[in-house]
Coordinates of C-alpha atoms in Angstrom, one line a residue:
X75 CA 9.2 11.2 -18.8
X76 CA 10.9 8.5 -16.7
X77 CA 8.5 6.2 -15.0
X78 CA 8.9 6.3 -11.2
X79 CA 7.4 3.5 -9.2
X80 CA 7.6 2.6 -5.5
X81 CA 7.8 -0.3 -3.1
X82 CA 6.1 0.9 0.1
X83 CA 6.1 -1.8 2.8
X84 CA 5.0 -1.3 6.4
X85 CA 7.8 -2.6 8.8
X86 CA 5.3 -4.0 11.3
X87 CA 6.0 -7.7 10.7
X88 CA 7.8 -10.2 8.4
X89 CA 7.2 -10.1 4.7
X90 CA 5.2 -13.0 3.3
X91 CA 4.4 -14.4 -0.1
X92 CA 1.7 -11.8 -0.7
X93 CA 4.3 -9.0 -0.2
X94 CA 6.7 -10.8 -2.6
X95 CA 3.9 -11.0 -5.2
X96 CA 3.3 -7.2 -5.0
X97 CA 7.0 -6.4 -4.8
X98 CA 7.7 -8.5 -7.9
X99 CA 4.9 -7.0 -10.1
X100 CA 5.7 -3.4 -9.0
X101 CA 9.4 -4.0 -9.8
X102 CA 8.7 -5.5 -13.2
X103 CA 6.3 -2.7 -14.1
X104 CA 9.1 -0.2 -13.6
X105 CA 12.1 -2.2 -14.9
X106 CA 10.3 -3.2 -18.1
X107 CA 9.9 0.5 -18.9
X108 CA 13.5 1.5 -17.9
X109 CA 12.2 3.5 -14.9
X110 CA 13.2 4.3 -11.4
X111 CA 12.1 2.5 -8.3
X112 CA 11.8 4.1 -4.8
X113 CA 11.8 2.2 -1.6
X114 CA 9.7 4.0 1.1
X115 CA 9.1 2.7 4.6
X116 CA 5.5 3.4 5.6
X117 CA 6.1 3.4 9.3
X118 CA 3.4 5.8 10.4
X119 CA 2.5 3.3 13.1
X120 CA 5.5 4.1 15.2
X121 CA 4.6 1.8 18.1
X122 CA 4.3 -1.3 15.9
X123 CA 7.1 -0.5 13.4
X124 CA 10.5 -1.9 14.1
X125 CA 14.1 -1.4 12.9
X126 CA 14.5 -5.1 12.9
X127 CA 11.5 -5.5 10.5
X128 CA 12.9 -2.8 8.3
X129 CA 16.2 -4.6 8.0
X130 CA 14.4 -7.9 7.3
X131 CA 12.2 -6.3 4.6
X132 CA 15.2 -4.9 2.8
X133 CA 17.0 -8.2 3.0
X134 CA 13.9 -10.1 1.8
X135 CA 13.6 -7.8 -1.3
X136 CA 17.2 -8.3 -2.2
X137 CA 16.9 -12.1 -1.6
X138 CA 14.1 -12.2 -4.1
X139 CA 16.5 -10.7 -6.7
X140 CA 14.9 -7.2 -6.7
X141 CA 16.6 -3.8 -6.2
X142 CA 15.7 -0.1 -5.9
X143 CA 17.2 3.2 -6.9
X144 CA 16.3 5.5 -4.1
X145 CA 15.6 5.0 -0.4
X146 CA 17.3 3.3 2.6
X147 CA 19.5 0.2 2.3
X148 CA 20.6 -2.3 4.9
X149 CA 24.0 -0.6 4.8
X150 CA 22.8 3.1 4.9
X151 CA 19.9 4.8 6.6
X152 CA 17.9 7.4 4.6
X153 CA 15.6 9.3 6.9
X154 CA 13.7 11.1 4.1
X155 CA 12.2 7.8 3.0
X156 CA 10.6 7.0 6.3
X157 CA 7.2 8.3 7.0
X158 CA 8.0 8.5 10.7
X159 CA 10.4 11.3 9.8
X160 CA 8.0 13.2 7.6
X161 CA 5.4 14.4 10.1
X162 CA 6.4 18.0 9.6
X163 CA 5.5 17.7 5.9
X164 CA 2.1 16.1 6.7
X165 CA 1.4 18.9 9.2
X166 CA 2.1 21.6 6.6
X167 CA -0.1 19.8 4.1
X168 CA -2.9 19.6 6.7
X169 CA -2.6 23.4 7.3
X170 CA -2.9 24.0 3.6
X171 CA -6.1 22.0 3.5
X172 CA -7.5 23.9 6.5
X173 CA -6.8 27.2 4.9
X174 CA -8.5 26.0 1.7
X175 CA -11.6 25.1 3.6
X176 CA -11.0 21.4 2.8
X177 CA -10.5 20.1 6.4
X178 CA -12.7 20.4 9.4
X179 CA -12.5 19.2 13.1
X180 CA -14.5 16.1 14.0
X181 CA -15.3 15.3 17.6
X182 CA -16.8 11.9 17.0
X183 CA -15.3 8.9 18.6
X184 CA -15.2 5.3 17.3
X185 CA -18.0 4.5 19.7
X186 CA -20.1 7.4 18.3
X187 CA -19.8 5.9 14.8
X188 CA -20.6 2.4 16.1
X189 CA -23.7 3.8 17.8
X190 CA -24.7 5.6 14.6
X191 CA -24.5 2.2 12.9
X192 CA -22.1 3.5 10.3
X193 CA -21.0 0.7 8.0
X194 CA -17.5 -0.5 8.5
X195 CA -15.2 -0.3 5.5
X196 CA -12.6 -2.8 6.5
X197 CA -9.1 -1.3 6.5
X198 CA -10.6 2.2 5.7
X199 CA -12.6 2.3 9.0
X200 CA -16.2 3.4 9.4
X201 CA -18.2 5.4 6.8
X202 CA -18.8 8.9 8.1
X203 CA -22.3 10.3 8.3
X204 CA -21.2 13.9 8.4
X205 CA -22.1 14.6 12.0
X206 CA -19.5 17.4 12.6
X207 CA -19.3 18.9 9.2
X208 CA -22.1 21.4 9.7
X209 CA -21.5 22.3 13.3
X210 CA -21.8 26.0 13.9
X211 CA -18.5 27.9 14.1
X212 CA -19.3 29.1 17.6
X213 CA -19.7 25.5 18.8
X214 CA -16.5 24.4 17.1
X215 CA -14.6 27.3 18.6
X216 CA -16.0 26.5 22.1
X217 CA -15.1 22.8 21.9
X218 CA -11.6 23.6 20.7
X219 CA -11.1 26.1 23.4
X220 CA -12.1 23.5 26.0
X221 CA -9.5 21.2 24.6
X222 CA -12.0 18.6 23.4
X223 CA -10.0 16.0 21.4
X224 CA -10.8 16.0 17.7
X225 CA -9.6 14.5 14.5
X226 CA -9.5 16.4 11.2
X227 CA -11.5 15.2 8.2
X228 CA -11.3 16.0 4.5
X229 CA -14.4 17.9 3.3
X230 CA -15.7 16.1 0.2
X231 CA -16.7 18.4 -2.7
X232 CA -19.0 15.9 -4.3
X233 CA -16.5 15.4 -7.2
X234 CA -16.5 12.3 -9.3
X235 CA -12.9 11.2 -9.8
X236 CA -11.9 9.4 -13.0
X237 CA -8.9 7.2 -13.6
X238 CA -7.8 4.5 -15.9
X239 CA -6.6 1.4 -14.1
X240 CA -4.0 -0.6 -16.0
X241 CA -5.9 -3.8 -15.4
X242 CA -9.5 -2.8 -14.7
X243 CA -9.9 -0.1 -17.2
X244 CA -11.8 3.3 -16.8
X245 CA -13.0 4.0 -13.3
X246 CA -15.3 6.7 -11.9
X247 CA -15.8 7.0 -8.2
X248 CA -16.9 9.6 -5.6
X249 CA -15.8 9.9 -2.0
X250 CA -19.4 9.3 -1.0
X251 CA -19.0 5.8 -2.6
X252 CA -16.2 4.9 -0.2
X253 CA -17.2 6.3 3.2
X254 CA -17.5 10.1 2.6
X255 CA -15.4 12.6 4.5
X256 CA -12.3 10.7 5.7
X257 CA -9.8 11.3 8.5
X258 CA -6.6 13.2 7.7
X259 CA -5.2 13.3 11.2
X260 CA -6.4 11.3 14.3
X261 CA -7.2 12.9 17.6
X262 CA -3.9 11.6 19.0
X263 CA -1.9 13.5 16.3
X264 CA -1.1 10.6 14.1
X265 CA -1.6 11.4 10.4
X266 CA -3.7 9.1 8.3
X267 CA -2.3 6.7 5.7
X268 CA -4.4 8.6 3.1
X269 CA -2.7 12.0 3.7
X270 CA 0.8 10.5 4.1
X271 CA 0.8 8.3 1.0
X272 CA -0.8 11.0 -1.2
X273 CA 1.7 13.7 -0.2
X274 CA 4.7 11.3 -0.4
X275 CA 3.7 10.1 -3.8
X276 CA 3.4 13.7 -4.9
X277 CA 6.7 15.0 -3.4
X278 CA 8.6 11.9 -4.6
X279 CA 7.3 12.2 -8.2
X280 CA 5.7 8.8 -8.2
X281 CA 4.1 8.3 -11.6
X282 CA 3.1 4.6 -11.3
X283 CA 1.5 2.8 -8.4
X284 CA 1.1 -1.0 -8.5
X285 CA -0.8 -2.3 -5.4
X286 CA -3.4 -4.8 -4.3
X287 CA -7.0 -4.5 -5.6
X288 CA -8.1 -4.3 -1.9
X289 CA -6.7 -0.7 -1.8
X290 CA -8.7 0.4 -4.9
X291 CA -11.4 2.1 -2.7
X292 CA -8.7 4.4 -1.4
X293 CA -7.9 5.8 -4.8
X294 CA -10.7 8.4 -4.8
X295 CA -9.3 9.7 -1.5
X296 CA -5.8 10.0 -2.8
X297 CA -6.9 11.6 -6.0
X298 CA -8.8 14.2 -4.0
X299 CA -5.7 15.0 -1.9
X300 CA -3.3 15.0 -4.9
X301 CA -5.6 17.5 -6.7
X302 CA -6.0 19.6 -3.6
X303 CA -2.2 19.7 -3.0
X304 CA -1.5 20.5 -6.7
X305 CA 0.2 17.2 -7.6
X306 CA -0.4 15.1 -10.8
X307 CA -2.0 11.7 -10.2
X308 CA 0.1 8.6 -10.9
X309 CA -1.1 5.8 -13.1
X310 CA -2.7 3.1 -11.0
X311 CA -2.7 -0.7 -11.4
X312 CA -4.6 -2.7 -8.8
X313 CA -3.4 -6.3 -9.0
X314 CA -5.3 -9.4 -7.7
X315 CA -4.6 -10.7 -4.3
X316 CA -2.7 -13.8 -3.3
X317 CA -4.8 -16.0 -1.0
X318 CA -3.8 -18.8 1.4
X319 CA -5.0 -22.4 0.9
X320 CA -8.1 -21.5 2.9
X321 CA -9.0 -18.6 0.6
X322 CA -8.0 -15.9 3.1
X323 CA -5.9 -12.9 2.2
X324 CA -2.3 -13.4 3.2
X325 CA -1.3 -11.4 6.3
X326 CA 1.7 -10.9 8.5
X327 CA 0.1 -13.0 11.3
X328 CA 0.5 -16.1 9.1
X329 CA 4.1 -16.7 10.1
X330 CA 4.3 -20.0 8.2
X331 CA 4.1 -18.2 4.9
X332 CA 6.7 -15.5 5.7
X333 CA 9.7 -15.4 3.5
X334 CA 11.9 -16.1 6.5
X335 CA 10.0 -19.2 7.3
X336 CA 10.1 -20.4 3.7
X337 CA 13.9 -19.9 3.7
X338 CA 14.2 -21.9 6.9
X339 CA 12.4 -24.8 5.1
X340 CA 14.9 -24.6 2.3
X341 CA 12.8 -22.7 -0.2
X342 CA 15.0 -20.8 -2.8
X343 CA 14.2 -17.3 -4.1
X344 CA 14.2 -18.8 -7.6
X345 CA 11.3 -21.1 -6.7
X346 CA 9.4 -18.2 -5.1
X347 CA 9.8 -16.1 -8.2
X348 CA 9.0 -19.1 -10.4
X349 CA 5.7 -19.8 -8.6
X350 CA 4.7 -16.1 -8.7
X351 CA 5.6 -15.8 -12.4
X352 CA 3.4 -18.8 -13.2
X353 CA 0.5 -17.5 -11.1
X354 CA 0.7 -14.1 -12.9
X355 CA 0.7 -15.8 -16.3
X356 CA 4.3 -14.6 -17.1
X357 CA 5.5 -18.2 -17.7
X358 CA 3.6 -21.2 -19.0
X359 CA 5.0 -23.7 -16.5
X360 CA 6.5 -24.0 -13.1
X361 CA 10.2 -23.3 -13.4
X362 CA 13.0 -21.6 -11.4
X363 CA 13.3 -18.0 -12.5
X364 CA 15.2 -14.9 -11.7
X365 CA 13.2 -11.6 -11.9
X366 CA 15.5 -10.2 -14.6
X367 CA 14.5 -13.0 -16.9
X368 CA 10.9 -11.7 -16.9
X369 CA 11.6 -8.1 -17.8
X370 CA 11.8 -8.3 -21.6
X371 CA 8.4 -10.0 -22.0
X372 CA 6.5 -8.3 -19.1
X373 CA 3.3 -6.4 -19.9
X374 CA 1.3 -5.2 -17.0
X375 CA -1.9 -5.2 -19.0
X376 CA -1.6 -8.9 -19.6
X377 CA -1.6 -9.9 -15.9
X378 CA -4.4 -12.0 -14.5
X379 CA -7.3 -10.1 -12.9
X380 CA -8.7 -12.7 -10.5
X381 CA -7.4 -13.4 -7.0
X382 CA -5.3 -16.6 -6.8
X383 CA -5.7 -19.2 -4.1
X384 CA -2.6 -21.1 -3.2
X385 CA -2.8 -24.8 -3.4
X386 CA -1.1 -27.7 -1.6
X387 CA 0.6 -28.5 -4.8
X388 CA 2.0 -24.9 -5.0
X389 CA 3.5 -25.3 -1.5
X390 CA 4.9 -28.7 -2.4
X391 CA 6.6 -27.3 -5.5
X392 CA 8.1 -24.4 -3.4
X393 CA 9.7 -27.0 -1.1
X394 CA 11.0 -29.1 -4.0
X395 CA 8.5 -31.9 -3.6
X396 CA 6.7 -31.2 -6.9
X397 CA 7.8 -30.9 -10.5
X398 CA 11.5 -30.6 -10.7
X399 CA 13.1 -28.3 -13.4
X400 CA 16.4 -29.2 -14.9
X401 CA 18.6 -27.3 -12.5
X402 CA 18.4 -24.9 -9.6
X403 CA 19.6 -21.3 -10.1

């Protein structure tokens, strides 16, 4: 079968070096196998998402020397590849889960979870103690009839999910290990990342997912949803993170490391790719590189497994103040 991978950025800010790192490795993983690459805009957060950022993301990806086979382009909109246009699909999936007894209403607020001293799971929110899972049907019906706001949570079945990560090998994890019953749809009607990304991967036939190792805890949630919605699970590869010079994970708030800011300082795409290739272990020295030059020797299983902290020397080389190769590309 043809490998199908994805680039799935959130258009809520400018792309940075960490995004370029993930884009490059996902692109190489697909192109080295003669596969197809989908660009999907994960714009669930409608208030923070911007058409301007979408255009900038697509321009940045092209500037890096990367391409994609399906999805929007700077010249042509493609509504089906925007999560903001797929709420009807997420709604249908939620109804299927309700009918299967795999979703239940939760009336807990964020404050309730804080008072319950539920551990915070970073980007995944708070662990859920199961407060509303066993409410009596009569009480649930009464609260819903009164119009009490509720989210909808996935009802864990206690399953242990197994998957083989391309870099980290065999994994076995339960939902209880990563927060328990998780939110499918918030009380304000916004669908969760977990539901949206799982359904989209299934419907789009995604067979390979390359993403940061910080998202690995979400894998059990997505495997649960893929199974419940009758989709095959993709192959996962959780790559190390690119950290700033202070050892912090790169984020969109760090404007100085955005690709736009680097371009303004005269940094070329060839230098960005060259630095990332050296960090990944794809080259043995700093040199200016085009992504296509890395395809023939790329092996995802050979990538580094440890996070990488950018150095001052790295930044100097990007700006042409370090080791100089023979010629710019």
